[in-house]
């Protein structure tokens, strides 16, 4: 089959790799019909190379049609249409029972001390082949894939794999009071969708902050107060406070993560580490961390006293300096973590109707064949051509 593979820093290619097979009696094989390019895929493209091997299959936002089922699978059959969550969770352990599928005890990666395995996401999370491919082996066929109805196009449901539950959890964790205010840092796929969900759930003011004009315009068209941080300059904090009675927003969602702009030293360290031998680079990444914390520091500064910071952007460093004094002094709540996809599916499915209140039907800015992946990664990384959300069709 054809699949998108990692080959080195800023290098991906579409290669022929072996077809997946049933390995456990509860496995299913899914023929992928649509699969997304995620902002966190860019961390693999740019930063996390020490935890990848050339040829690793990328991607964690797939959906498709079941082609084959293991002998113990009872819920699905060949021909079933499914979305595949990016967390690989068993659905039966103590963590899954608590709705913490991202901490699944069955698939935790003990070698690295990390949570549940993820599709297509480095040795840190199990080095499991991903979904930017023609076929995907999916374990736990009776509990992990999400069955979806026939009829509507893939765009209606594909975001259940990651974008929708990640954005929903970000807003849930932000604890925005009814009619309250929230600032969202970064208007990529997660930040954009978090703005839409916050408005749908009753936020009185949603402020979207992003330096890319096309992304601000897209958010503003749906009722977001969009702010260009480069135009605001050093007055960004004052500008946001002026919109929120001088206090700052009730909550801030950081949808940027480890590759925020405005941190040249950390960016230089990331580049340096990427050129070191993998064994040394991996130790440095895990022990000392090289995240760019500009967005997180901005979130702490923007939020009102007694407010909440919700972290949806991915951070990778183990020992990054946190602004603990400011967080303590402002009596902040900080809520973070990988999205627990299956926990939020029941909340989201009723919104995926023909009325389309979240605008999923036209959320993608680009729909491309899998063969276009190398250029698509570069386009998304450099924010060319108004790229916000890219879907591949294998």
Coordinates of C-alpha atoms in Angstrom, one line a residue, residues 29-382:
X29 CA -8.3 -3.5 9.1
X30 CA -9.7 -0.2 7.8
X31 CA -9.5 1.1 4.3
X32 CA -8.9 4.8 4.7
X33 CA -11.1 7.1 2.8
X34 CA -10.1 10.4 4.4
X35 CA -7.2 11.3 6.7
X36 CA -6.1 14.7 8.1
X37 CA -2.9 16.6 8.4
X38 CA -2.7 17.8 12.0
X39 CA -0.7 20.6 13.6
X40 CA 1.0 18.1 15.9
X41 CA 2.2 16.3 12.8
X42 CA 4.4 19.3 12.2
X43 CA 6.1 18.6 15.5
X44 CA 7.3 15.4 13.9
X45 CA 8.2 17.2 10.7
X46 CA 10.2 19.8 12.6
X47 CA 11.3 18.9 16.1
X48 CA 10.7 15.3 17.3
X49 CA 12.9 13.5 14.8
X50 CA 15.0 11.9 17.6
X51 CA 12.0 9.7 18.4
X52 CA 11.3 8.6 14.8
X53 CA 12.9 6.2 12.4
X54 CA 13.0 6.6 8.6
X55 CA 10.0 4.9 7.1
X56 CA 7.7 5.4 10.1
X57 CA 4.1 5.9 8.8
X58 CA 2.6 9.2 10.0
X59 CA -0.9 10.4 10.6
X60 CA -3.6 10.1 13.4
X61 CA -6.8 11.5 12.0
X62 CA -8.3 8.8 9.8
X63 CA -11.7 7.4 8.9
X64 CA -12.8 4.8 6.4
X65 CA -14.5 1.5 5.8
X66 CA -13.8 -1.8 7.6
X67 CA -12.2 -4.3 5.2
X68 CA -11.5 -7.2 7.6
X69 CA -12.3 -8.1 11.2
X70 CA -10.6 -10.4 13.6
X71 CA -12.4 -13.5 14.9
X72 CA -13.4 -12.0 18.2
X73 CA -14.8 -8.7 16.8
X74 CA -18.6 -8.6 17.3
X75 CA -19.6 -4.9 16.8
X76 CA -18.2 -4.3 13.3
X77 CA -18.3 -6.2 10.0
X78 CA -16.7 -5.6 6.6
X79 CA -18.3 -2.6 5.1
X80 CA -18.9 -0.7 8.4
X81 CA -18.0 3.0 8.2
X82 CA -15.9 4.2 11.1
X83 CA -13.8 7.1 12.5
X84 CA -10.6 6.0 14.3
X85 CA -9.7 8.1 17.4
X86 CA -6.0 9.1 17.6
X87 CA -5.7 7.6 21.2
X88 CA -5.3 3.8 21.1
X89 CA -7.4 2.9 24.1
X90 CA -8.8 -0.5 25.2
X91 CA -12.1 0.9 26.6
X92 CA -12.1 -1.4 29.6
X93 CA -9.2 -0.5 32.0
X94 CA -9.6 1.8 35.0
X95 CA -8.4 4.9 33.1
X96 CA -10.8 4.3 30.2
X97 CA -13.7 3.8 32.7
X98 CA -12.9 7.2 34.1
X99 CA -13.1 8.8 30.6
X100 CA -9.3 9.2 30.5
X101 CA -8.7 7.3 27.3
X102 CA -5.4 9.2 26.8
X103 CA -4.1 7.5 29.9
X104 CA -5.2 3.9 28.9
X105 CA -3.4 1.5 31.2
X106 CA -3.4 -1.2 28.5
X107 CA -1.5 0.8 25.9
X108 CA 0.7 3.1 28.1
X109 CA 4.3 3.2 26.8
X110 CA 6.2 2.2 29.9
X111 CA 9.6 2.5 28.2
X112 CA 9.2 6.2 28.1
X113 CA 6.8 6.7 31.0
X114 CA 4.1 8.1 28.7
X115 CA 0.3 7.7 28.4
X116 CA -1.7 5.8 25.9
X117 CA -0.2 4.9 22.5
X118 CA -1.1 7.1 19.6
X119 CA -1.4 6.3 15.9
X120 CA 1.6 7.6 13.9
X121 CA 3.3 9.5 16.7
X122 CA 6.9 8.5 17.6
X123 CA 8.5 6.0 19.9
X124 CA 7.3 8.2 22.8
X125 CA 3.8 6.9 22.1
X126 CA 4.4 3.4 20.8
X127 CA 5.7 3.9 17.3
X128 CA 2.4 2.6 15.9
X129 CA 1.9 2.9 12.1
X130 CA -0.4 5.8 11.4
X131 CA -3.3 6.6 9.2
X132 CA -1.9 8.7 6.4
X133 CA -2.1 5.5 4.4
X134 CA -4.4 3.4 2.3
X135 CA -5.0 0.9 5.1
X136 CA -4.7 0.9 8.9
X137 CA -4.7 -1.9 11.5
X138 CA -6.9 -0.8 14.4
X139 CA -6.8 -2.7 17.6
X140 CA -9.8 -3.1 20.0
X141 CA -12.3 -3.4 17.2
X142 CA -15.3 -3.6 19.6
X143 CA -14.4 -0.5 21.7
X144 CA -12.1 1.9 19.8
X145 CA -13.5 2.7 16.3
X146 CA -16.5 5.0 16.2
X147 CA -19.3 3.7 13.9
X148 CA -20.8 6.4 11.8
X149 CA -23.9 6.5 9.5
X150 CA -23.8 6.1 5.8
X151 CA -24.8 9.0 3.6
X152 CA -23.1 12.3 4.6
X153 CA -19.6 13.0 3.2
X154 CA -16.4 12.2 5.1
X155 CA -16.0 15.9 6.1
X156 CA -19.0 15.6 8.3
X157 CA -17.3 13.0 10.6
X158 CA -13.5 12.8 10.0
X159 CA -12.8 15.5 12.6
X160 CA -14.1 13.2 15.4
X161 CA -10.7 11.5 15.2
X162 CA -8.9 14.5 16.8
X163 CA -10.0 18.1 15.9
X164 CA -13.4 18.1 17.4
X165 CA -12.7 16.2 20.7
X166 CA -9.5 18.1 21.2
X167 CA -11.2 21.5 20.7
X168 CA -14.2 20.4 22.8
X169 CA -11.9 19.3 25.7
X170 CA -10.0 22.6 25.4
X171 CA -13.2 24.5 25.9
X172 CA -14.5 22.2 28.6
X173 CA -11.2 22.5 30.5
X174 CA -11.3 26.3 30.1
X175 CA -14.4 26.5 32.3
X176 CA -15.7 29.6 30.6
X177 CA -18.7 30.8 32.6
X178 CA -22.0 31.5 30.7
X179 CA -21.7 34.7 28.9
X180 CA -18.0 34.9 29.9
X181 CA -14.9 35.6 27.8
X182 CA -12.1 33.4 26.4
X183 CA -9.0 34.2 24.4
X184 CA -7.7 31.5 22.0
X185 CA -4.0 31.7 21.1
X186 CA -3.5 30.3 17.6
X187 CA -6.2 29.9 15.0
X188 CA -5.0 26.8 13.3
X189 CA -7.4 23.8 13.2
X190 CA -7.7 23.3 16.9
X191 CA -7.8 27.0 17.8
X192 CA -10.3 27.8 15.1
X193 CA -12.6 24.9 16.1
X194 CA -12.3 25.8 19.8
X195 CA -13.5 29.3 19.0
X196 CA -16.6 27.9 17.2
X197 CA -17.3 25.5 20.1
X198 CA -16.9 28.3 22.7
X199 CA -19.4 30.4 20.9
X200 CA -21.8 27.5 20.5
X201 CA -21.6 26.8 24.2
X202 CA -22.5 30.3 25.2
X203 CA -19.3 32.3 25.6
X204 CA -20.1 36.0 25.4
X205 CA -16.8 37.1 23.9
X206 CA -14.3 34.9 22.0
X207 CA -11.0 36.6 21.2
X208 CA -8.8 34.8 18.6
X209 CA -5.1 35.8 18.4
X210 CA -3.0 34.8 15.4
X211 CA -0.5 36.5 13.2
X212 CA -1.9 35.0 9.9
X213 CA -4.4 37.3 8.2
X214 CA -6.3 34.4 6.5
X215 CA -6.8 32.6 9.7
X216 CA -8.0 35.8 11.5
X217 CA -10.5 36.5 8.7
X218 CA -11.8 32.9 8.8
X219 CA -12.4 33.2 12.5
X220 CA -13.9 36.7 12.3
X221 CA -16.5 35.5 9.8
X222 CA -17.9 33.3 12.5
X223 CA -18.2 36.0 15.2
X224 CA -14.7 35.8 16.8
X225 CA -13.0 39.1 17.7
X226 CA -9.7 38.5 15.9
X227 CA -6.5 40.2 17.0
X228 CA -3.2 40.4 15.1
X229 CA -0.5 40.2 17.7
X230 CA 2.1 41.8 15.4
X231 CA 0.0 44.9 15.0
X232 CA -0.8 45.1 18.7
X233 CA 3.0 44.8 19.5
X234 CA 3.7 45.5 23.1
X235 CA 0.2 46.7 23.6
X236 CA -1.4 43.2 23.1
X237 CA -2.1 42.7 26.8
X238 CA -3.7 46.2 27.1
X239 CA -5.8 45.6 24.0
X240 CA -7.2 42.3 25.3
X241 CA -7.8 43.8 28.7
X242 CA -9.7 46.7 27.1
X243 CA -12.1 44.1 25.6
X244 CA -12.6 42.5 29.0
X245 CA -13.3 45.4 31.4
X246 CA -9.7 45.8 32.2
X247 CA -9.3 42.4 33.9
X248 CA -8.4 40.0 31.1
X249 CA -10.5 37.1 29.8
X250 CA -12.0 34.5 32.1
X251 CA -10.0 31.8 30.3
X252 CA -7.2 31.5 27.8
X253 CA -6.8 28.4 25.5
X254 CA -3.3 27.8 24.3
X255 CA -3.7 26.1 20.9
X256 CA -0.1 26.7 19.8
X257 CA 2.2 24.5 21.9
X258 CA 5.9 23.9 21.6
X259 CA 6.6 25.7 18.3
X260 CA 5.3 29.2 19.2
X261 CA 6.7 32.2 17.4
X262 CA 8.7 34.7 19.4
X263 CA 11.2 32.4 21.1
X264 CA 14.4 32.6 19.0
X265 CA 16.7 31.0 21.6
X266 CA 14.4 27.9 22.0
X267 CA 14.0 27.8 18.2
X268 CA 17.7 27.7 17.8
X269 CA 18.0 24.9 20.4
X270 CA 15.3 22.9 18.6
X271 CA 17.3 23.3 15.3
X272 CA 20.5 22.3 17.0
X273 CA 19.0 19.2 18.7
X274 CA 17.5 18.1 15.4
X275 CA 21.0 17.8 14.0
X276 CA 22.5 15.7 16.8
X277 CA 22.6 11.9 16.8
X278 CA 19.3 10.5 17.8
X279 CA 20.4 8.9 21.1
X280 CA 21.9 12.2 22.4
X281 CA 19.1 14.4 21.0
X282 CA 16.4 12.2 22.6
X283 CA 18.1 12.4 26.0
X284 CA 18.3 16.2 25.7
X285 CA 14.7 16.5 24.6
X286 CA 13.3 14.4 27.4
X287 CA 15.6 15.6 30.2
X288 CA 15.9 19.3 29.5
X289 CA 13.2 20.2 27.0
X290 CA 13.5 22.7 24.2
X291 CA 9.9 24.0 23.9
X292 CA 9.2 27.5 22.9
X293 CA 7.0 28.8 25.8
X294 CA 6.0 32.1 24.3
X295 CA 2.3 31.1 24.0
X296 CA 2.1 29.7 27.5
X297 CA 3.7 32.7 29.1
X298 CA 1.3 34.9 27.1
X299 CA -1.7 32.9 28.3
X300 CA -0.6 33.3 31.9
X301 CA -0.2 37.1 31.4
X302 CA -3.5 37.5 29.5
X303 CA -5.9 35.6 31.8
X304 CA -7.7 37.4 34.5
X305 CA -6.9 36.7 38.2
X306 CA -8.6 33.6 39.3
X307 CA -9.0 32.5 35.7
X308 CA -8.2 29.3 33.8
X309 CA -5.6 28.4 31.3
X310 CA -6.5 25.4 29.1
X311 CA -3.5 23.8 27.3
X312 CA -4.5 22.1 24.0
X313 CA -1.2 22.7 22.2
X314 CA 1.4 19.9 22.5
X315 CA 4.5 20.5 24.6
X316 CA 7.3 18.0 24.6
X317 CA 10.0 19.2 27.0
X318 CA 10.3 17.6 30.4
X319 CA 11.9 20.4 32.4
X320 CA 10.8 23.7 30.9
X321 CA 10.8 26.8 33.1
X322 CA 7.2 27.7 34.0
X323 CA 6.1 31.1 35.3
X324 CA 5.2 29.6 38.6
X325 CA 5.2 32.9 40.6
X326 CA 2.8 34.6 38.3
X327 CA 0.6 31.5 38.2
X328 CA 0.5 31.2 42.0
X329 CA 0.1 35.0 42.5
X330 CA -2.8 35.1 40.1
X331 CA -4.4 32.0 41.6
X332 CA -4.8 30.4 38.2
X333 CA -6.1 27.0 37.3
X334 CA -4.1 25.1 34.6
X335 CA -5.9 22.2 32.9
X336 CA -4.1 20.2 30.1
X337 CA -3.6 16.9 28.4
X338 CA -4.1 14.9 25.3
X339 CA -7.8 14.8 24.3
X340 CA -9.8 11.8 25.6
X341 CA -11.5 11.3 22.3
X342 CA -14.1 8.7 23.2
X343 CA -15.2 10.7 26.2
X344 CA -16.6 13.5 24.1
X345 CA -18.0 11.6 21.1
X346 CA -21.5 11.4 22.6
X347 CA -21.5 15.2 23.1
X348 CA -20.3 15.9 19.5
X349 CA -22.3 13.5 17.4
X350 CA -25.6 15.3 17.8
X351 CA -23.9 18.5 16.4
X352 CA -22.9 16.7 13.2
X353 CA -26.2 17.2 11.5
X354 CA -27.3 18.9 8.2
X355 CA -27.6 22.1 10.1
X356 CA -23.8 21.9 10.7
X357 CA -23.6 24.4 13.6
X358 CA -19.8 24.0 13.8
X359 CA -19.1 24.4 10.0
X360 CA -17.4 21.0 9.6
X361 CA -18.7 20.5 6.0
X362 CA -16.4 23.4 4.8
X363 CA -13.8 23.3 7.5
X364 CA -11.1 21.9 5.3
X365 CA -9.2 24.5 3.2
X366 CA -7.5 21.8 1.1
X367 CA -8.4 18.3 -0.1
X368 CA -5.5 16.6 -1.7
X369 CA -4.4 13.1 -2.9
X370 CA -2.0 11.2 -0.6
X371 CA 0.7 11.7 -3.2
X372 CA 0.7 15.4 -2.5
X373 CA 1.7 14.9 1.1
X374 CA 5.4 16.2 0.8
X375 CA 4.2 19.6 -0.6
X376 CA 1.2 19.7 1.8
X377 CA 3.5 19.3 4.9
X378 CA 5.6 22.2 3.6
X379 CA 2.6 24.3 2.8
X380 CA 1.1 23.8 6.2
X381 CA 4.4 24.4 8.0
X382 CA 4.9 27.7 6.1

